[in-house]
XYZ file of C-alpha atoms in Angstrom:
530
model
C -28.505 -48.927 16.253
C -31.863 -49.469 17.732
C -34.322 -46.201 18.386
C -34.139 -47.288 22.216
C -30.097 -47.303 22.048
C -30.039 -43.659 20.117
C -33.010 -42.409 22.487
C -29.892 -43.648 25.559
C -27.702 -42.033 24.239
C -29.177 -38.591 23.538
C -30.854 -38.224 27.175
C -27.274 -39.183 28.618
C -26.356 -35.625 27.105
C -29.179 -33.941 27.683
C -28.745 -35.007 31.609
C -24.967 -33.304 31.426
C -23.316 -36.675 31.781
C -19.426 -36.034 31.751
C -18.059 -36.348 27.928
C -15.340 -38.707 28.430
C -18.200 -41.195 29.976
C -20.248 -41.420 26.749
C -17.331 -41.040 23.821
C -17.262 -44.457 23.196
C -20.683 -44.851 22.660
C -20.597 -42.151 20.203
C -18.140 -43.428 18.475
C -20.231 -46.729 18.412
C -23.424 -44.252 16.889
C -21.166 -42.711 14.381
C -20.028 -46.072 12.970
C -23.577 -47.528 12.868
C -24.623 -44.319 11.111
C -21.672 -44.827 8.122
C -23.067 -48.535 8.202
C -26.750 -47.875 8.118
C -27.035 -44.221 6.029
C -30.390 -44.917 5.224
C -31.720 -44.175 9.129
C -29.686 -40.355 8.962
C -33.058 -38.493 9.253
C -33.862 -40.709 12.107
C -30.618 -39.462 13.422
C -30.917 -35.888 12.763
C -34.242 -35.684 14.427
C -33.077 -36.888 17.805
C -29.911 -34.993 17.947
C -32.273 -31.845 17.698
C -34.007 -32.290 20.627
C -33.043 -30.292 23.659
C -35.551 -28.305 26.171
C -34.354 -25.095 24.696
C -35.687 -26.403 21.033
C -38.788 -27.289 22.617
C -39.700 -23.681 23.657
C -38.732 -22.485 20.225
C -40.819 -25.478 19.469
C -43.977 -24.285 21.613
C -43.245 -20.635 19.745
C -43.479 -21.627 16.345
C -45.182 -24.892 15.447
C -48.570 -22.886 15.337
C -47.170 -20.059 13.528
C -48.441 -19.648 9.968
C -44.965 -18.022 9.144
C -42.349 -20.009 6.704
C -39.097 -20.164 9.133
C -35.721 -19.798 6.620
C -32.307 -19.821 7.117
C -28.828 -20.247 5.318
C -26.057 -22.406 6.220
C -23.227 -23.355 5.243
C -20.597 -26.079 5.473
C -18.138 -23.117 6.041
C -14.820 -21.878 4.512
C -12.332 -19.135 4.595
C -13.427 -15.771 3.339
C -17.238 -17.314 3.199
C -19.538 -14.262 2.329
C -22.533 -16.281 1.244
C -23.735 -16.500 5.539
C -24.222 -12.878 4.845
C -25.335 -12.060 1.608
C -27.635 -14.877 1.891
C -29.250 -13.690 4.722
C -29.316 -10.292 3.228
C -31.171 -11.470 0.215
C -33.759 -13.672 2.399
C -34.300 -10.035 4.223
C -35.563 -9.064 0.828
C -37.531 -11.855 -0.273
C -39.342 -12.089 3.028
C -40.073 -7.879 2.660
C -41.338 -9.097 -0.991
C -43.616 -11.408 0.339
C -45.154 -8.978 2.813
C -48.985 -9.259 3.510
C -49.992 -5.878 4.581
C -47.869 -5.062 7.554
C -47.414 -9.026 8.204
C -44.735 -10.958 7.240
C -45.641 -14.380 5.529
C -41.981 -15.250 5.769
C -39.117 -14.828 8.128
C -35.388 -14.868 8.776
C -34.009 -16.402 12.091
C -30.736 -16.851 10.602
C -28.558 -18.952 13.460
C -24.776 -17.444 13.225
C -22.134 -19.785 14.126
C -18.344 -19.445 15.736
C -15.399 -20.936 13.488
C -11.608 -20.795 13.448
C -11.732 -19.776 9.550
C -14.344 -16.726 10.547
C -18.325 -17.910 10.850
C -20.656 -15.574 10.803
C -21.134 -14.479 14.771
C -17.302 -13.969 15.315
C -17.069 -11.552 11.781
C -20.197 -9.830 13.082
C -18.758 -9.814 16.854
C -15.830 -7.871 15.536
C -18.246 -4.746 14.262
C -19.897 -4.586 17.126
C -22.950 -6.781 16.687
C -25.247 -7.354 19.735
C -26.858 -10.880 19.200
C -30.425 -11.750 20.642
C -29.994 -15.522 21.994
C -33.294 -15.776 23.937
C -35.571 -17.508 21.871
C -38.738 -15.063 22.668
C -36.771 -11.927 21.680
C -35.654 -13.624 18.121
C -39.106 -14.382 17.640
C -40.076 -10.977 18.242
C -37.254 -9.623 16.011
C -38.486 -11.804 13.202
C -42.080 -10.526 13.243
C -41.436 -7.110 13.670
C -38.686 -6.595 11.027
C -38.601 -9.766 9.212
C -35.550 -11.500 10.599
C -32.434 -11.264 12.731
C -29.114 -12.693 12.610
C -29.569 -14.640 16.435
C -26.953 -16.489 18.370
C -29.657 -19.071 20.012
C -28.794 -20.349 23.395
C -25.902 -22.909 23.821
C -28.291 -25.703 25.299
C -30.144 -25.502 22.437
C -28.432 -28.510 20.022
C -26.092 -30.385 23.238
C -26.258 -33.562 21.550
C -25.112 -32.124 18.127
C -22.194 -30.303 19.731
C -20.950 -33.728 21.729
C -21.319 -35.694 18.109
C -19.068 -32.802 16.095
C -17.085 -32.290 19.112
C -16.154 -36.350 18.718
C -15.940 -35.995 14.690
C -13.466 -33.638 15.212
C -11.201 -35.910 17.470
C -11.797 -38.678 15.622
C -11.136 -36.717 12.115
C -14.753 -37.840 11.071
C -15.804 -34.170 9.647
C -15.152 -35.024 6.127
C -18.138 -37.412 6.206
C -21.520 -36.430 4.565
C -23.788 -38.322 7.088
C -22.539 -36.144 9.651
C -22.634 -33.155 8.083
C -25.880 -33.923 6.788
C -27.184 -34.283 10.257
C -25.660 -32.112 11.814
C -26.450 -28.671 9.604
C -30.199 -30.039 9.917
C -30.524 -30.982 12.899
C -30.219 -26.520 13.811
C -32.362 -26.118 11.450
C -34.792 -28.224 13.042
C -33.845 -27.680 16.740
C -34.903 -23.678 15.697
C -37.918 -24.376 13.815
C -37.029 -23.222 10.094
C -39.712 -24.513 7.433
C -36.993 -24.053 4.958
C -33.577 -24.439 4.224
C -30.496 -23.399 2.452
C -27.194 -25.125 2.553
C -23.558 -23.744 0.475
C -21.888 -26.907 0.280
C -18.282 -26.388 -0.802
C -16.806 -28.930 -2.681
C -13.471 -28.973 -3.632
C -9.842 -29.621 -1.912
C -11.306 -29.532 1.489
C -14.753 -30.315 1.638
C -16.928 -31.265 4.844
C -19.422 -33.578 2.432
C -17.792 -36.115 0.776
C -14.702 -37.927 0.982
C -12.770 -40.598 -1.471
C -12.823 -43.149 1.030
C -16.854 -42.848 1.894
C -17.930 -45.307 -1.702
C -15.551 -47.845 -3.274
C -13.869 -47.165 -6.562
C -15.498 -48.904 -8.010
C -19.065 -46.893 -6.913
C -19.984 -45.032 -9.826
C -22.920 -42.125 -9.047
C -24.900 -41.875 -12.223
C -21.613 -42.723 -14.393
C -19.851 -39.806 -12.327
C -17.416 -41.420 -10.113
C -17.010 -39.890 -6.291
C -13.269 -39.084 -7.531
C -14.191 -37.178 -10.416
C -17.309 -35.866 -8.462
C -14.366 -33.739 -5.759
C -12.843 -32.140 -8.917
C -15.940 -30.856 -10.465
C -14.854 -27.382 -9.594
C -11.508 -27.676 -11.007
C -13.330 -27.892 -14.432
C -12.777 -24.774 -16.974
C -16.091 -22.998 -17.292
C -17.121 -20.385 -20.275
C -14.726 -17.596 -21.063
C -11.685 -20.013 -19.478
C -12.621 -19.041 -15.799
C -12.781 -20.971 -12.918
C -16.605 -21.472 -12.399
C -17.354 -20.471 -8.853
C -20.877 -22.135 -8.516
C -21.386 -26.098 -9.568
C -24.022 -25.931 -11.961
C -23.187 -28.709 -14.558
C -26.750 -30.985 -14.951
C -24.569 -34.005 -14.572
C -22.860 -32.850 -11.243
C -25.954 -31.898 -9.957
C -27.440 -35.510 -10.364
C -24.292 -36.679 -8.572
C -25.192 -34.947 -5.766
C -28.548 -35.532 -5.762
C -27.632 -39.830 -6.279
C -25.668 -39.392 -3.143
C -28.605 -37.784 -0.607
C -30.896 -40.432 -2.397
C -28.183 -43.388 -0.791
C -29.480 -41.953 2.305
C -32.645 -42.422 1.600
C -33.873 -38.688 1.135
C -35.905 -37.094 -1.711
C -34.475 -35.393 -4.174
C -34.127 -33.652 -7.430
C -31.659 -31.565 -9.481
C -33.842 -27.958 -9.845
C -32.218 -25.383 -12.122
C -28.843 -24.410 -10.240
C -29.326 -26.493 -6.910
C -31.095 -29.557 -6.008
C -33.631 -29.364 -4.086
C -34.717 -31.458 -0.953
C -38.552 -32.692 -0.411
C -38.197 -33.243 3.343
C -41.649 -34.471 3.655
C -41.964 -37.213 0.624
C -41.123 -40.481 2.839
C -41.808 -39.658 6.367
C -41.719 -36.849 8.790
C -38.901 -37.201 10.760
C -37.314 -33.577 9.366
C -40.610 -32.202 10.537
C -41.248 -28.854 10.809
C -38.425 -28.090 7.543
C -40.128 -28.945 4.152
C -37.471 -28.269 1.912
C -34.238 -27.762 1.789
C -32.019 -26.435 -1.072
C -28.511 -27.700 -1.828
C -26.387 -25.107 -3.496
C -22.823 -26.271 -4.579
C -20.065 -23.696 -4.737
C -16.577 -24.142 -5.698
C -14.326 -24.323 -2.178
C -11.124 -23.897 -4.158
C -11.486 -20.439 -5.114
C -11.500 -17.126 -3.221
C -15.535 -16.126 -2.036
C -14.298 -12.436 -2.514
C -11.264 -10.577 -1.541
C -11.235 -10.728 2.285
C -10.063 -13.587 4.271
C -10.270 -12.218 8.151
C -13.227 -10.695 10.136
C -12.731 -7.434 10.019
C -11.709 -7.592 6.320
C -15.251 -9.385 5.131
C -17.006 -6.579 6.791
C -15.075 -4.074 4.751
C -15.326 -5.833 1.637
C -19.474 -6.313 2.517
C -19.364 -2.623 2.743
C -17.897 -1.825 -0.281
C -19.301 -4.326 -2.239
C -22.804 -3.300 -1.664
C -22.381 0.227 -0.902
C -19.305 1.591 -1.634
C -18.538 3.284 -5.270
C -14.749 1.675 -5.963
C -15.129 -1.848 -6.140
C -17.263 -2.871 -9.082
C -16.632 -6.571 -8.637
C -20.520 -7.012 -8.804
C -21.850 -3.687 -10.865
C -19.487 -4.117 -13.592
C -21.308 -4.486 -16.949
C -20.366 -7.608 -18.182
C -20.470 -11.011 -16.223
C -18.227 -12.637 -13.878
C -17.988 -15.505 -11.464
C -18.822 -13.502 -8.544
C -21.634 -11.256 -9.742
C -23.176 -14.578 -10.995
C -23.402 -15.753 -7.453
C -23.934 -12.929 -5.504
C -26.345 -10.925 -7.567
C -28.176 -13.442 -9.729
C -27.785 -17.376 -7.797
C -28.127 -16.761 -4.665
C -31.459 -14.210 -5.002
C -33.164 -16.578 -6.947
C -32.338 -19.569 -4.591
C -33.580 -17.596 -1.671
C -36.889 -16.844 -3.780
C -36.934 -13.238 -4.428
C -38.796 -11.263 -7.739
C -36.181 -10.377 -9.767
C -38.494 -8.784 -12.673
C -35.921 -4.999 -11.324
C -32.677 -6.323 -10.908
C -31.751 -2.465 -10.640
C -34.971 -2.545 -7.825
C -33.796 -5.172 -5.984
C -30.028 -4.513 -5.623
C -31.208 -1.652 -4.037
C -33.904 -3.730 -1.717
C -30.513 -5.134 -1.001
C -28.406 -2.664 -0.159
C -31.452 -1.153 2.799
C -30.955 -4.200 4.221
C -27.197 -3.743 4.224
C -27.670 -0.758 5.563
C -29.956 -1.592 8.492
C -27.694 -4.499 9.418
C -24.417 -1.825 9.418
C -26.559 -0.075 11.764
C -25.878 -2.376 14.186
C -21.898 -2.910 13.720
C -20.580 -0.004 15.541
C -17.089 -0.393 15.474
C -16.803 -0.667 11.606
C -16.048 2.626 11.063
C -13.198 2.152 13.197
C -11.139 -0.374 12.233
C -7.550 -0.588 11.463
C -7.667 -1.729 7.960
C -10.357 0.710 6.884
C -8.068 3.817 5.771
C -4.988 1.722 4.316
C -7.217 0.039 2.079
C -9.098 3.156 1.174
C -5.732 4.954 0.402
C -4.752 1.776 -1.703
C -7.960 2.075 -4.082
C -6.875 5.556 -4.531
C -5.024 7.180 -7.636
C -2.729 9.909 -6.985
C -1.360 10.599 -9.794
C -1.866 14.183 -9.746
C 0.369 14.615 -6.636
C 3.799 16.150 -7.687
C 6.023 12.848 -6.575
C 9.794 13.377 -5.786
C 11.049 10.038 -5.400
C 9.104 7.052 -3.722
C 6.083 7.226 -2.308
C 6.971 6.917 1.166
C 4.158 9.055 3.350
C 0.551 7.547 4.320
C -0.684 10.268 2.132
C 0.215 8.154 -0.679
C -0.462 4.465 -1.168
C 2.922 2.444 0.587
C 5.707 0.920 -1.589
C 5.244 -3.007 -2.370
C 6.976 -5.104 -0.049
C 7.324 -2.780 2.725
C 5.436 -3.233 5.638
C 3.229 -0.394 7.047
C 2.239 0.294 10.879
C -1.129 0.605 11.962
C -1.013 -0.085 15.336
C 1.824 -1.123 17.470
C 1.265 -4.954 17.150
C -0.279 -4.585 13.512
C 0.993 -4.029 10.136
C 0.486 -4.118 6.607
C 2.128 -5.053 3.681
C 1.353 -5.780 -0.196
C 2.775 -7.661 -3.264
C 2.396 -7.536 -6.899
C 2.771 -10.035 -9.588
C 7.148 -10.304 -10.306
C 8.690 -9.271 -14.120
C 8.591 -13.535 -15.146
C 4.460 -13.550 -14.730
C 5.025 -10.905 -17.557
C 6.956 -13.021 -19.920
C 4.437 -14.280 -22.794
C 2.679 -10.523 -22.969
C 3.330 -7.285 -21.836
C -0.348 -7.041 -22.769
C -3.309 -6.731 -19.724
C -3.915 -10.178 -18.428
C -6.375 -12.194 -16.770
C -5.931 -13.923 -13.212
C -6.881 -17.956 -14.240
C -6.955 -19.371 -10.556
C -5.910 -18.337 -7.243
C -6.113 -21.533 -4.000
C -8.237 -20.532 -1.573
C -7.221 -23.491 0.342
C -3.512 -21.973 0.713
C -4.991 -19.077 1.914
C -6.777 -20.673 4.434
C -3.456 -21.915 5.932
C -2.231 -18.572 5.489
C -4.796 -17.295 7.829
C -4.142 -19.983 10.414
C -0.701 -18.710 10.318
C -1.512 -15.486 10.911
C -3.703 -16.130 13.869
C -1.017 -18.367 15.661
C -2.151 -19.084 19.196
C -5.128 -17.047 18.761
C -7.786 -18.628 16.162
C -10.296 -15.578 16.805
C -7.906 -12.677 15.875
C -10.479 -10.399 14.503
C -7.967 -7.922 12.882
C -5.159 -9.927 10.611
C -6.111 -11.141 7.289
C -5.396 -11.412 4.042
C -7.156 -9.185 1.162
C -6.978 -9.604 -2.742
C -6.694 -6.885 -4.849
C -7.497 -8.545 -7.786
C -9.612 -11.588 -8.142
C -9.421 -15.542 -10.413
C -11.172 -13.330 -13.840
C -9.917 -10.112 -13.268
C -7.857 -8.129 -15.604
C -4.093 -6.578 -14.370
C -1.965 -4.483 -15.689
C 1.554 -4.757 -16.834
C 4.244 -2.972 -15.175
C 5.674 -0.131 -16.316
C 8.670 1.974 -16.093
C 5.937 5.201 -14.654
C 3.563 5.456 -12.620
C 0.297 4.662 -13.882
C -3.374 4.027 -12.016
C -3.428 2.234 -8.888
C 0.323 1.070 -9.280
C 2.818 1.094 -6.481
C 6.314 1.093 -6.414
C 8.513 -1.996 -6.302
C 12.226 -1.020 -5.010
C 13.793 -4.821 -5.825
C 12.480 -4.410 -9.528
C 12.336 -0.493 -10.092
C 8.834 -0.678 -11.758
C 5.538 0.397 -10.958
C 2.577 -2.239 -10.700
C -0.711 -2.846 -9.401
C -0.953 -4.747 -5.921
C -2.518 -8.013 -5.713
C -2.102 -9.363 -2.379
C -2.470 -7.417 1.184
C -1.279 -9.497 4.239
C -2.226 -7.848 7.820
C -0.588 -9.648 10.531
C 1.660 -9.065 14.003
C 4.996 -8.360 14.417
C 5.011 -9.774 17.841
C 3.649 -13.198 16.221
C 4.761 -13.413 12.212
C 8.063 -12.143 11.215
C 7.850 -9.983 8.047
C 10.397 -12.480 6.002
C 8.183 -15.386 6.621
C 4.350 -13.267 5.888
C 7.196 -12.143 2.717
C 7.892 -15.945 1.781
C 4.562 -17.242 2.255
C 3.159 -14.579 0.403
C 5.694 -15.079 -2.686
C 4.872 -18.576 -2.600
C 1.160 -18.187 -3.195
C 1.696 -15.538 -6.001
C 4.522 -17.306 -7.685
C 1.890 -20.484 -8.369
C -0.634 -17.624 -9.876
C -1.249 -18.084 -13.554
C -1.724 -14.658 -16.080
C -3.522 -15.022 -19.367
C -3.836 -12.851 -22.039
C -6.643 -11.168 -22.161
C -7.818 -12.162 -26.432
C -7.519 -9.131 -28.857
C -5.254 -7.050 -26.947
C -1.772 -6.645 -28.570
């Protein structure tokens, strides 16, 4: 498509002509763009340009500041929005000048049926700054701010996805490519960072995008999608896509579109600048390739991830990331993702706790955490009570409800858990390991759950244990953080928590859907335990 045709186009949107009027000639830009990948910069440029980006433009350009941010191509249970943000907060403090910042954090939060960033943050509470002068003065008096720019800001951008999305063009790199950028741009950011989840469902590449016969640097697309499925050290999932010859993959598919890059450590890096200047102002932007199959964390559901933020980072009973040995998630959360947003990690002690002030300033502005449904049955869940004097079940809310029986926490919202059943159990009665656990099922799950409304801030789904985590037999007593199962007559630890409405999801089908998931869970023994 000619630069006069795109330039058409673009000021047909900008002028508020009706959407029906101008989806065929998306749909003609869209296939020219799968036909000509080379010109996607050229692409992404003019679907940034709005007049609301040109007064974030007339801010910034002259500002010696670096402009970051952190997106993602989203996911269920996603927590990387917010820890990466939380770890650019810390970088940029690290990079102070005096009482100047050399480097801030207008991190754009987005709305999305499996939880983005603004609606999990809209359910605490959070207040969002959308005009652009107020972000910018958030940004250079405390470093950053999670902002919610103005909806005229990327119009073009939103008719293109809108289109992809009718069309079922979202699994298409090009796209995505542009589209993620094109924010970036539209806002000003100097730099970049983009979690790209690969796996089942992934918004970057598809089977169908190269020919079978295509091979990327002897990796084929095919085997390219299954990366993550590979076994990683210890026989654990691996969470983030660090293999060298994955990474060149990746970095032989941006080069098809003409774009500069290079595999660097545990992402590949983007030169934005190298062949022309169409990208201008970013100058870099970082690719960092996560496993989409597994579970981000435990929480799946707004209200949930704020929880699980909360006592991930500053609560003192999940030790998911301060155990002392290594794990999946600690590798991502506390090592990968500092280091890709370019913090001094000479204190890791130092800087987790760097972290956790900017935790707490951001808590300071969700309000309604404290408040929320979920909040005191999982607390009571975490809790031992074995030195209560039990007489039967544990049946009151002073002691952590039976398996399988649903709990009320408000009149249209209850709980209910599930352990592993007596067959997981029947190689060992030894502890085991979790091997894998489909985040993609879960996903659905959530949908469920939500029925008719996608933005349900309050059902959700929560994992007691995690893919790498060790559980506990059953046993005939009751024993640390086990619950009782009636159907069975044992005690066990929980590993699934399902919150969800009555008036919306029967209890037998949350029950079925719920066995279904744990009965494809897989148990290892954990070696040297007999």
């Amino acid at each position: 498509m000619s630069q006069q045709k795109l330039e058409k186009i673009c000021d047909r949107v900008k002028q508020g002509e009706k959407y029906d009027a101008l989806a065929r000639d998306i749909d003609g830009l869209l296939i020219r763009t799968q036909r000509s990948p080379e010109n996607i910069d050229r692409l992404t440029a003019a679907i940034s340009d709005s007049d609301t980006a040109r007064i974030w433009q007339s801010l910034w350009d002259d500002s010696p500041q670096q402009r970051w941010d952190i997106a993602s191509t989203g996911g269920a249970g996603n927590l990387i929005p917010i820890f990466g943000y939380l770890w650019l907060k810390v970088a940029a403090e690290q990079a102070k000048l005096g009482d100047r910042y050399a480097k801030v954090v207008p991190k754009i939060a987005t709305e999305e049926t499996d939880s983005g960033l603004m609606d999990i943050l809209a359910s605490g509470g959070f207040a969002f700054p959308f005009d652009a002068t107020a972000i910018q003065r958030e940004c250079l008096q405390y470093g950053g701010v999670i902002c919610q720019p103005d909806s005229a800001i990327a119009p073009i951008e939103r008719a293109l996805m809108q289109r992809c999305r009718e069309t079922n063009l979202t699994a298409d790199f090009s796209v995505t490519y542009a589209s993620i950028l094109s924010r970036q741009i539209a806002t000003r950011c100097t730099h970049a960072i983009v979690d790209v989840k690969l796996g089942r469902e992934t918004k970057m590449l598809s089977p169908w995008m190269f020919s079978p016969q295509n091979e990327l640097n002897e990796v084929k697309v095919d085997d390219f999608l299954t990366a993550c499925q590979n076994i990683g050290d210890g026989n654990e999932r691996s969470l983030v896509i660090t293999d060298e010859k994955y990474l060149q993959a990746f970095v032989a598919v941006l080069q098809r579109l003409g774009v500069a890059a290079k595999a660097d450590g545990d992402w590949v890096t983007q030169d934005c600048q190298a062949n022309s200047t169409e990208l201008y102002p970013l100058q870099e932007v970082r690719w960092l390739l996560v496993n989409g199959n597994l579970p981000q964390g435990r929480a799946i559901g707004r209200q949930l991830t704020l929880l699980h933020m909360d006592e991930l980072i500053a609560g003192d009973r999940d030790l998911l990331l301060m155990c002392e040995g290594d794990n999946e998630y600690k590798r991502l959360y506390r090592q990968v993702l500092p280091q890709i947003c370019g913090c001094q990690l000479e204190n890791t002690d130092a800087t987790w706790q760097d972290l956790q002030e900017q935790w707490q300033i951001l808590k300071s502005r969700l309000p309604k955490l404290n408040d929320f449904s979920a909040k005191k049955y999982l607390e009571f869940s975490a809790k031992n009570h074995l030195d209560r004097q039990d007489s039967g079940l544990a049946r009151s809310y002073s002691d952590p409800p039976e398996l399988e029986k649903s709990h009320s926490l408000q009149p249209d919202l209850e709980a209910i858990s599930f352990g592993f059943y007596p067959y997981h159990w029947q190689v060992s009665e030894c502890p085991a390991k979790i091997k894998t656990a489909s985040l993609p099922f879960l996903a659905e799950l959530f949908t469920w759950l939500c029925g008719s409304d996608p933005f349900d801030s309050e059902v959700g789904i929560w994992l007691h244990k995690l893919p790498g985590e060790e559980v506990q037999p059953p046993s005939d007593e009751r024993a640390a953080e086990q619950r009782y199962l009636e159907i069975c007559q044992i005690w066990q630890q929980p590993f699934l928590s399902i919150f969800y409405r009555p008036s919306r999801c029967k209890r037998s089908q949350v029950a079925a859907k719920a066995r279904q998931f744990i009965s494809n869970i897989e148990l290892e023994a954990i070696a040297g335990i007999n």
